């Protein structure tokens, strides 16, 4: 019976961690999209890229 409870808890923890990872991934995807749009709108001069 103890192993059943432990398995259930492990599964719940694993689901919660997976959800948190999805949230963090989505957050950084949005940030990267914003940065790409910013770089397209205001490209970095070639002179600065060569350094």
Short mmCIF file of C-alpha atoms in Angstrom, two decimals:
data_model
loop_
_atom_site.label_atom_id
_atom_site.label_comp_id
_atom_site.label_asym_id
_atom_site.label_seq_id
_atom_site.Cartn_x
_atom_site.Cartn_y
_atom_site.Cartn_z
CA UNK A 1 0.00 0.00 0.00
CA UNK A 2 2.85 2.38 0.75
CA UNK A 3 4.33 1.80 -2.69
CA UNK A 4 0.99 2.68 -4.31
CA UNK A 5 0.91 6.00 -2.47
CA UNK A 6 4.52 6.68 -3.38
CA UNK A 7 3.86 5.92 -7.04
CA UNK A 8 0.84 8.23 -7.01
CA UNK A 9 2.85 11.01 -5.38
CA UNK A 10 5.70 10.51 -7.85
CA UNK A 11 3.27 10.70 -10.76
CA UNK A 12 1.70 13.89 -9.37
CA UNK A 13 5.09 15.48 -8.84
CA UNK A 14 6.19 14.47 -12.33
CA UNK A 15 3.03 15.99 -13.86
CA UNK A 16 3.53 19.22 -11.89
CA UNK A 17 7.16 19.47 -12.99
CA UNK A 18 6.21 18.83 -16.60
CA UNK A 19 3.62 21.60 -16.41
CA UNK A 20 6.15 24.02 -14.90
CA UNK A 21 8.63 23.17 -17.65
CA UNK A 22 5.94 23.88 -20.26
CA UNK A 23 5.19 27.26 -18.65
CA UNK A 24 8.88 28.23 -18.53
CA UNK A 25 9.43 27.09 -22.12
CA UNK A 26 6.44 29.12 -23.33
CA UNK A 27 7.72 32.16 -21.43
CA UNK A 28 11.12 32.05 -23.08
CA UNK A 29 9.63 31.35 -26.51
CA UNK A 30 7.61 34.56 -26.19
CA UNK A 31 10.72 36.46 -25.11
CA UNK A 32 12.73 35.12 -28.04
CA UNK A 33 9.96 36.07 -30.47
CA UNK A 34 9.97 39.62 -29.09
CA UNK A 35 13.75 39.84 -29.40
CA UNK A 36 13.67 38.57 -32.99
CA UNK A 37 11.06 41.17 -33.86
CA UNK A 38 13.17 43.85 -32.16
CA UNK A 39 16.27 42.80 -34.09
CA UNK A 40 14.34 42.85 -37.34
CA UNK A 41 13.04 46.33 -36.59
CA UNK A 42 16.41 47.63 -35.38
CA UNK A 43 19.21 45.55 -36.90
CA UNK A 44 22.66 45.65 -35.33
CA UNK A 45 25.19 47.52 -37.50
CA UNK A 46 27.73 45.33 -39.28
CA UNK A 47 30.55 47.25 -37.64
CA UNK A 48 29.43 46.06 -34.20
CA UNK A 49 28.87 42.47 -35.29
CA UNK A 50 32.48 42.01 -36.39
CA UNK A 51 33.89 42.73 -32.93
#
